[in-house]
PDB file of C-alpha atoms in Angstrom:
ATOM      1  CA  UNK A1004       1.537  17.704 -18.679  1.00  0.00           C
ATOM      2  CA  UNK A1005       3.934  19.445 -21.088  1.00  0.00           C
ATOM      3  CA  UNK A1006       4.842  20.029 -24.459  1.00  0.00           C
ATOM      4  CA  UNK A1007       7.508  18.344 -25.502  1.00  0.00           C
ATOM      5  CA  UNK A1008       9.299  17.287 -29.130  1.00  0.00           C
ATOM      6  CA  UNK A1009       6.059  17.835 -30.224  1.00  0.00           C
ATOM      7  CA  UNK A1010       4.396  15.596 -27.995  1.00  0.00           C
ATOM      8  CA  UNK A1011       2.266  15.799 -24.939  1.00  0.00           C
ATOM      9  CA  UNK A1012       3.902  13.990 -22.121  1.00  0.00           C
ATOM     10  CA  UNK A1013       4.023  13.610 -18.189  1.00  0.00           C
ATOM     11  CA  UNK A1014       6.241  15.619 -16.272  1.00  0.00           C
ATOM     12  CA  UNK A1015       7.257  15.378 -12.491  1.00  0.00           C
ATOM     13  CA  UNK A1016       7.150  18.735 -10.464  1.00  0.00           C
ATOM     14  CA  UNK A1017      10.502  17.931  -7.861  1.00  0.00           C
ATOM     15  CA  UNK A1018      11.162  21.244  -6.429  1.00  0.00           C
ATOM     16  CA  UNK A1019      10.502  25.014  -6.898  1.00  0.00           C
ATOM     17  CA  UNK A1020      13.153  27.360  -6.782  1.00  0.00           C
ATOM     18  CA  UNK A1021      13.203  30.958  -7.687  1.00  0.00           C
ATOM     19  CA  UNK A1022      15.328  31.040 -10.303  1.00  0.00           C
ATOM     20  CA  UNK A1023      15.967  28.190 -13.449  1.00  0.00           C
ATOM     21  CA  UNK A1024      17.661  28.603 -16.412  1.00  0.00           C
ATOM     22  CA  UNK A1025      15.092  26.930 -18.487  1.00  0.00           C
ATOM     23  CA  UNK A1026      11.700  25.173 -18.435  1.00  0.00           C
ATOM     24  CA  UNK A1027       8.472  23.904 -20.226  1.00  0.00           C
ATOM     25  CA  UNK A1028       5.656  25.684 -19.733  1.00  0.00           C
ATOM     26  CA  UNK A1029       2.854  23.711 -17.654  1.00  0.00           C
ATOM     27  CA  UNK A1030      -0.206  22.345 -19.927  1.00  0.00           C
ATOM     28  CA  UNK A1031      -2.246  20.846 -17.269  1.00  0.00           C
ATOM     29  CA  UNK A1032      -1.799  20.299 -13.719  1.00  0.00           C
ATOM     30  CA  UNK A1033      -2.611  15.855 -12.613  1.00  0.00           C
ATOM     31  CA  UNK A1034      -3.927  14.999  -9.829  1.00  0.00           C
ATOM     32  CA  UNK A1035      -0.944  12.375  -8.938  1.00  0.00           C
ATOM     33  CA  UNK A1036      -0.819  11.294  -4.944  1.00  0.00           C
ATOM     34  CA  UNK A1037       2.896  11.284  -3.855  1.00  0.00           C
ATOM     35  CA  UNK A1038       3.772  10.590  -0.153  1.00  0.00           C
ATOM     36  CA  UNK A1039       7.079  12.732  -1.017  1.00  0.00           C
ATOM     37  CA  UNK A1040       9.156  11.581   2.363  1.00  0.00           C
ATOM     38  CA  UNK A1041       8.373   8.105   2.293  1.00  0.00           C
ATOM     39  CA  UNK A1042       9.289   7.964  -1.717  1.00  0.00           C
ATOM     40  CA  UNK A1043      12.534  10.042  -1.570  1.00  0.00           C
ATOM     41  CA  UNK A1044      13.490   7.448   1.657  1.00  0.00           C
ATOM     42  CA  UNK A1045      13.077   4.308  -0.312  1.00  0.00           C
ATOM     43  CA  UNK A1046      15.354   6.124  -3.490  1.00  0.00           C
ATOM     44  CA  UNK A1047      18.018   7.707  -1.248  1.00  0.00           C
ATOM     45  CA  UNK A1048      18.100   4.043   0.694  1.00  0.00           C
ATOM     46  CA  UNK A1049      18.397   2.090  -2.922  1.00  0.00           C
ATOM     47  CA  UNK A1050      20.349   4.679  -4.565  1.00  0.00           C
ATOM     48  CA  UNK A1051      17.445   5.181  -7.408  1.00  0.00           C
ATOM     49  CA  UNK A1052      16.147   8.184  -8.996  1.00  0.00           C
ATOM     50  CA  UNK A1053      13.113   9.549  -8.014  1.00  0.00           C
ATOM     51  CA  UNK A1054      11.355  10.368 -10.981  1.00  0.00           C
ATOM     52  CA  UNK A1055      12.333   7.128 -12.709  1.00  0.00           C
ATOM     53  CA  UNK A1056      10.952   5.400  -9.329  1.00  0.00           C
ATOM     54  CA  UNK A1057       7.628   8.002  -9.676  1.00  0.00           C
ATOM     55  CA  UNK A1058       6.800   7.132 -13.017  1.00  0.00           C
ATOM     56  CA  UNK A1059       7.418   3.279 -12.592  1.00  0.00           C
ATOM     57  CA  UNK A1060       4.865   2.922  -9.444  1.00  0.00           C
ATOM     58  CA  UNK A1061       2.492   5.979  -9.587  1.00  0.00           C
ATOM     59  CA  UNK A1062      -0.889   6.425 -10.807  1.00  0.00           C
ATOM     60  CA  UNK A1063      -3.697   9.155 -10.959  1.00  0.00           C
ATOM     61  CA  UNK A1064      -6.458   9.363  -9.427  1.00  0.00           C
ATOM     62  CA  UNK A1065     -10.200   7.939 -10.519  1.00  0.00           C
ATOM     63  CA  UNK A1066     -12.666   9.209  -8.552  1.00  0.00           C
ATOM     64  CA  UNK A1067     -14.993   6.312  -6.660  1.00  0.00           C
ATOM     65  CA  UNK A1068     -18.134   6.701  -4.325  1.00  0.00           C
ATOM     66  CA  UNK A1069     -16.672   5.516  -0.672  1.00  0.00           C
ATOM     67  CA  UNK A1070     -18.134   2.020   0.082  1.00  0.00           C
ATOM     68  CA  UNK A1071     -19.454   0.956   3.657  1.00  0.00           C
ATOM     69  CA  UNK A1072     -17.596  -0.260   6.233  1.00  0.00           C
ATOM     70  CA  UNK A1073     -19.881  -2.543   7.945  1.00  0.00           C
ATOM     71  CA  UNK A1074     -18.371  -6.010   9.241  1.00  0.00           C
ATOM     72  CA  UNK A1075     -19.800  -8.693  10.230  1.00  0.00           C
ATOM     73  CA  UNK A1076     -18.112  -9.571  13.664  1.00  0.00           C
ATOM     74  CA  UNK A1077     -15.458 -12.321  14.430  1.00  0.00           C
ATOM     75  CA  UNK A1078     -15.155 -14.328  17.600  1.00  0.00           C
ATOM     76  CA  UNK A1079     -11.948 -15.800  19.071  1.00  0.00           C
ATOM     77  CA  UNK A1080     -10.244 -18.539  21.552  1.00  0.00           C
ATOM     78  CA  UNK A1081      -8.828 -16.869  24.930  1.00  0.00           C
ATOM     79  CA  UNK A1082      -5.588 -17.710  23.518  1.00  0.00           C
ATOM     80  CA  UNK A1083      -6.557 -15.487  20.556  1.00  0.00           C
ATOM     81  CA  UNK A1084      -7.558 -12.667  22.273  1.00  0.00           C
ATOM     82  CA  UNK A1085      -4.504 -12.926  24.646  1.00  0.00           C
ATOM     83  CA  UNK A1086      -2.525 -11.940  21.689  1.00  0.00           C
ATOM     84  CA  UNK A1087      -4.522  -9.656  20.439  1.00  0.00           C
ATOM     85  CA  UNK A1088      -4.695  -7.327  23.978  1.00  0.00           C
ATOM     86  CA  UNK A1089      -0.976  -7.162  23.279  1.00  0.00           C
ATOM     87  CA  UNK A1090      -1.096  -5.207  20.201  1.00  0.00           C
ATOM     88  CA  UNK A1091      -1.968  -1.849  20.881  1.00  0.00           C
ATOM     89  CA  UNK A1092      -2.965   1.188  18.954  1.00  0.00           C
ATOM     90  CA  UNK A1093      -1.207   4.213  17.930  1.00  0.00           C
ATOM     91  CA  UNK A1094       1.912   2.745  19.027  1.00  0.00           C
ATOM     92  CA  UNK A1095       4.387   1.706  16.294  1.00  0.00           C
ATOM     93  CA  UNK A1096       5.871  -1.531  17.305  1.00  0.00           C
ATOM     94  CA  UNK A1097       6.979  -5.034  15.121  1.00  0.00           C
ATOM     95  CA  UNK A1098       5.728  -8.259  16.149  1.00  0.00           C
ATOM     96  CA  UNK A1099       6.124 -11.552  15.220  1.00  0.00           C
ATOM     97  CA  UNK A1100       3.281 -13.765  14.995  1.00  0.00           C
ATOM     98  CA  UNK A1101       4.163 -17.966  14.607  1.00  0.00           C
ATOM     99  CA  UNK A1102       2.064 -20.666  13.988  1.00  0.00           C
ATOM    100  CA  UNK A1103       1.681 -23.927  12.215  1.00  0.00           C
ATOM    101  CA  UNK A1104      -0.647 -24.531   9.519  1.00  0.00           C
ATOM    102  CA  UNK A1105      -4.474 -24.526  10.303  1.00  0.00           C
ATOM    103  CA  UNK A1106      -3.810 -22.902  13.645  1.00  0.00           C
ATOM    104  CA  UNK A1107      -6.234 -19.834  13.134  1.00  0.00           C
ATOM    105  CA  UNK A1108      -3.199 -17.122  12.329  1.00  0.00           C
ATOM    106  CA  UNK A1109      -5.773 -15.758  10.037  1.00  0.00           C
ATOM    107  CA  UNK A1110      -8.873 -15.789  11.892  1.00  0.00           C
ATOM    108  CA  UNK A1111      -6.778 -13.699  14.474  1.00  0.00           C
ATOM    109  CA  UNK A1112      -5.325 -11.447  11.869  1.00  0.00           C
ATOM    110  CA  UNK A1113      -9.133 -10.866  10.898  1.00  0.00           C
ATOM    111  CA  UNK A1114     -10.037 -10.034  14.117  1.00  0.00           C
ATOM    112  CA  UNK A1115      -6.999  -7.909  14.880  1.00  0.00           C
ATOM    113  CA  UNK A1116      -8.282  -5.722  11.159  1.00  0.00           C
ATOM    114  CA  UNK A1117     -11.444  -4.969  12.929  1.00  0.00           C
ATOM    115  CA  UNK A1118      -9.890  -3.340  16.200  1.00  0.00           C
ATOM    116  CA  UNK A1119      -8.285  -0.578  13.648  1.00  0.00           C
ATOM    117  CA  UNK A1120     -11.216  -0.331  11.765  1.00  0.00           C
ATOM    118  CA  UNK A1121     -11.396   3.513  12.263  1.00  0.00           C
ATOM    119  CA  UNK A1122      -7.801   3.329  10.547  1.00  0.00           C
ATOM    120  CA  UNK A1123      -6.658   2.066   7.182  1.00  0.00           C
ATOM    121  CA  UNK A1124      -5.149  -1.633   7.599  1.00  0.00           C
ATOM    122  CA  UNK A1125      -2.471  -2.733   4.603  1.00  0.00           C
ATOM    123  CA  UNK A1126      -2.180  -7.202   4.076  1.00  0.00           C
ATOM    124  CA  UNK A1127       1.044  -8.048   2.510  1.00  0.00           C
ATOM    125  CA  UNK A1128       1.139 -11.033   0.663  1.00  0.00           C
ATOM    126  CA  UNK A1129       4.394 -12.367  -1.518  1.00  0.00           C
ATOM    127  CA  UNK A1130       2.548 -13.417  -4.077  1.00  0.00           C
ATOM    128  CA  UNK A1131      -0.349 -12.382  -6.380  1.00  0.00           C
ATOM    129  CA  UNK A1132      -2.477 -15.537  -5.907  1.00  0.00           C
ATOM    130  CA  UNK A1133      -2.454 -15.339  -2.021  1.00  0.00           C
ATOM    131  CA  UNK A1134      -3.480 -11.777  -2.070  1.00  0.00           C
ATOM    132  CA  UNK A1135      -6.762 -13.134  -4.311  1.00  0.00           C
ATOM    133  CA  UNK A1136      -7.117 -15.977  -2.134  1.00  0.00           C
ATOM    134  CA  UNK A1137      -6.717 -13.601   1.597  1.00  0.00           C
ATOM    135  CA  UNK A1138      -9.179 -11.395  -0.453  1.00  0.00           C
ATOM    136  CA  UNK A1139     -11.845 -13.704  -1.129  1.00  0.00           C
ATOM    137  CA  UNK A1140     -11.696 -14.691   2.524  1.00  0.00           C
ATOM    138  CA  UNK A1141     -11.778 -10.667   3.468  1.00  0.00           C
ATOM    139  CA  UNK A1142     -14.506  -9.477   1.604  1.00  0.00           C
ATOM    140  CA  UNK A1143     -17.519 -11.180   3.214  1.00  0.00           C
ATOM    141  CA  UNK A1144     -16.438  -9.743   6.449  1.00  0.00           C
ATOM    142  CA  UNK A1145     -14.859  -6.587   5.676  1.00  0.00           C
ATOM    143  CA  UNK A1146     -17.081  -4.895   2.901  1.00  0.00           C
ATOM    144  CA  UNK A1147     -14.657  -1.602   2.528  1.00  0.00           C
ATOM    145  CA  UNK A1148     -11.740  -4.345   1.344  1.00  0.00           C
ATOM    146  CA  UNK A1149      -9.725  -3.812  -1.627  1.00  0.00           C
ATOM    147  CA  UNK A1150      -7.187  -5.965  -3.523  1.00  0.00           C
ATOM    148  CA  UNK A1151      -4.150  -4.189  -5.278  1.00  0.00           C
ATOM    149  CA  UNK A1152      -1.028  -6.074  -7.432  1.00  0.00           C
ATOM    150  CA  UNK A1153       0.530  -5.476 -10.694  1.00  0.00           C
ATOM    151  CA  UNK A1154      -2.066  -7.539 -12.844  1.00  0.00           C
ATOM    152  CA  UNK A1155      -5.168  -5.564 -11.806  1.00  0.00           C
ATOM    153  CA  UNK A1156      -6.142  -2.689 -14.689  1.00  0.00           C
ATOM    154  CA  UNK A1157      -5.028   0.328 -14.712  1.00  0.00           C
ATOM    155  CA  UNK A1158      -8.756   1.997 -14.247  1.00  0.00           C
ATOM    156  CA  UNK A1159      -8.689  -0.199 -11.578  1.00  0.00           C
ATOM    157  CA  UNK A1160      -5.369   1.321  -9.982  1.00  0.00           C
ATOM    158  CA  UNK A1161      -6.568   4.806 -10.323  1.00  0.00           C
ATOM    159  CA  UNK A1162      -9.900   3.816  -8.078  1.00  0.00           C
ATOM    160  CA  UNK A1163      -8.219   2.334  -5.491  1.00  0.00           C
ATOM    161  CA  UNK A1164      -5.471   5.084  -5.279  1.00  0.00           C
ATOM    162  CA  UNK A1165      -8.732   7.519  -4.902  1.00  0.00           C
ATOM    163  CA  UNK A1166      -9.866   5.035  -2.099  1.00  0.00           C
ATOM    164  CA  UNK A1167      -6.690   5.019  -0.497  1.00  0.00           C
ATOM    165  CA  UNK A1168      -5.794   8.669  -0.729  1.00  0.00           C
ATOM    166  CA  UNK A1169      -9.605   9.884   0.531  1.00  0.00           C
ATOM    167  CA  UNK A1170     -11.349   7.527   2.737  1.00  0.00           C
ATOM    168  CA  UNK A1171     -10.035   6.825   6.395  1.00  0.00           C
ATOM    169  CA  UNK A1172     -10.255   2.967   7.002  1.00  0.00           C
ATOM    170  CA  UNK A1173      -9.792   1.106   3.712  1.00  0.00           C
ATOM    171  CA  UNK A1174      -8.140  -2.126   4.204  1.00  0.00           C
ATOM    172  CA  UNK A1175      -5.731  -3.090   1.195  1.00  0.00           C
ATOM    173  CA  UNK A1176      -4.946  -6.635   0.484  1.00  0.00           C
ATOM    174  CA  UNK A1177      -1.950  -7.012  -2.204  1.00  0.00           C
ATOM    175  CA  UNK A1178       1.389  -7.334  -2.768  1.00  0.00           C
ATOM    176  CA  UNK A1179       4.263  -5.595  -2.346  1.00  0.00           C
ATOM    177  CA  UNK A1180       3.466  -2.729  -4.548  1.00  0.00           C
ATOM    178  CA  UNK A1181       0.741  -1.730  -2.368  1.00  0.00           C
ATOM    179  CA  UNK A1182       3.205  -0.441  -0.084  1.00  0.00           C
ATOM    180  CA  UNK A1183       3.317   2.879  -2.416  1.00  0.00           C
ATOM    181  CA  UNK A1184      -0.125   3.111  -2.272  1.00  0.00           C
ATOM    182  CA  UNK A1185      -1.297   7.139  -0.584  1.00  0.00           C
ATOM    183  CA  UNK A1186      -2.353   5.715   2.565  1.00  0.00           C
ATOM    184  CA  UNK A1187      -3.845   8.626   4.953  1.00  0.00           C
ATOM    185  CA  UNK A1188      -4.427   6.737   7.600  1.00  0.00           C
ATOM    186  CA  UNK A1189      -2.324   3.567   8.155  1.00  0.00           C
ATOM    187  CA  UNK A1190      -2.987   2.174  11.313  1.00  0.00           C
ATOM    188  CA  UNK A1191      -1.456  -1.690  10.639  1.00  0.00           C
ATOM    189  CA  UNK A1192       0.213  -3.250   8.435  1.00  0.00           C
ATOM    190  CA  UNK A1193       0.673  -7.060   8.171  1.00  0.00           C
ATOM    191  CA  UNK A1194       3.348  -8.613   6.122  1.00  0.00           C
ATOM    192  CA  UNK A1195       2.259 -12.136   5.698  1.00  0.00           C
ATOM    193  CA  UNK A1196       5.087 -14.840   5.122  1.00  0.00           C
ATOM    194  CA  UNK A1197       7.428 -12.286   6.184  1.00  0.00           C
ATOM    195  CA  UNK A1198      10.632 -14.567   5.437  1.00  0.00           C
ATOM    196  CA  UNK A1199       9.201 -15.100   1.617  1.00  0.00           C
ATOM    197  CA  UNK A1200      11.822 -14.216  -0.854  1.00  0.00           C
ATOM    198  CA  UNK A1201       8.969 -12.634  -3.217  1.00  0.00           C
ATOM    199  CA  UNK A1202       9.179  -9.344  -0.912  1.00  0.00           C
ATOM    200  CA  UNK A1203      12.323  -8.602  -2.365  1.00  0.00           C
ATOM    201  CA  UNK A1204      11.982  -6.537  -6.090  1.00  0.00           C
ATOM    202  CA  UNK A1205      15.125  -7.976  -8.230  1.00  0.00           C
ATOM    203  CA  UNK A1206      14.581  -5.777 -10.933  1.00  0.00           C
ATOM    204  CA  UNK A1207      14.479  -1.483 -12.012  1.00  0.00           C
ATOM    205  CA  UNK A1208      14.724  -0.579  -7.880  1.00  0.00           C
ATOM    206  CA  UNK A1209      15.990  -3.493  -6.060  1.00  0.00           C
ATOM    207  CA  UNK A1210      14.213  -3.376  -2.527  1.00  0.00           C
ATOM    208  CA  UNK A1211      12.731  -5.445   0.229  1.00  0.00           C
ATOM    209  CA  UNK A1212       9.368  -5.188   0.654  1.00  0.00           C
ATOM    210  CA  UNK A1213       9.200  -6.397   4.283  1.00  0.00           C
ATOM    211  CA  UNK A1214      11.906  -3.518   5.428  1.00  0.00           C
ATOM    212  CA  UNK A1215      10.207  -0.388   3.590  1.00  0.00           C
ATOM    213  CA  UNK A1216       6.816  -2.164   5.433  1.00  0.00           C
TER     214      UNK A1216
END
């Protein structure tokens, strides 16, 4: 925080150097989580400016008690399972998963959550009402579940940044602004619908959610 025209405003630390012709004295130091690389890819990709992009998607921090991570255990076909042996940990790879309606693509994807559960798992959905829906079907079995998108509060932001930024195996359901989120940990990330148009942000930094995933 700084002083400026008299007013107490936000200010973006980009770079220190040892010599600057002229600066604001620092107020107070907040706690802001940045993943600096991934950020300054996304803006040098898009041609945007960073601190425009930082102060657009960025939150602080709210400090939360870390909730358990018990699940209650899913069982699947042989067909299922087939496909889930194929996706291995620790090893970043795409993969495209098809399937008619009703044919258990999310029962799998639930089961396929719980093999990373010692890493963080991020569910892309391209719109808002899907991520509530995928939530509500989440939560009974996945108790350390979270749901992030633009219409949540902004006290509610700043806990689940804190969740994100300090506990190991939090799985996010939201849309495509959870990408930003400070994960720690990511182990998987699965971008639901991935041909949905929603993915792609029209307006301030025009990107496509499914790509930066």
């Amino acid at each position: 925080k700084v002083s400026f025209r008299k007013k107490i405003v936000l200010g973006l630390v980009y770079e220190l150097t040892e010599e600057f012709s002229k600066s604001l004295p620092i107020l107070e130091i907040v706690d802001y989580s940045l993943n600096y690389k991934f950020i300054k890819w996304v803006c040098d990709f898009y041609f945007y400016p960073f601190g425009q992009f930082f102060f657009e998607n960025y939150h602080s921090e709210k400090k939360i008690d870390q909730s358990t991570s018990s699940y209650k255990n899913l069982e699947c076909s042989l067909e299922q399972d087939a496909i889930i042996q194929q996706i291995q940990p620790n090893i970043f790879h795409k993969y495209y998963l098809y399937g008619p309606t009703g044919s258990g693509k999310t029962h799998l994807l639930m089961k396929l959550a719980q093999q990373f559960q010692t890493r963080q798992v991020l569910y892309l959905t391209p719109e808002i009402n899907l991520s509530e829906e995928f939530f509500r079907i989440f939560k009974p079995y996945f108790e350390n579940s979270t749901i992030y998108h633009s219409l949540i509060s902004p006290t509610q932001k700043k806990k689940i940044t804190f969740q994100v930024k300090n506990f190991s195996n939090t799985i996010v359901l939201g849309s495509r602004s959870s990408l930003f989120l400070p994960f720690n940990n990511l182990g998987l990330i699965i971008v639901d619908e991935e041909h949905d148009s929603s993915y792609k942000q029209e307006e301030r930094c025009s990107y496509n959610g499914r790509d930066i995933a």
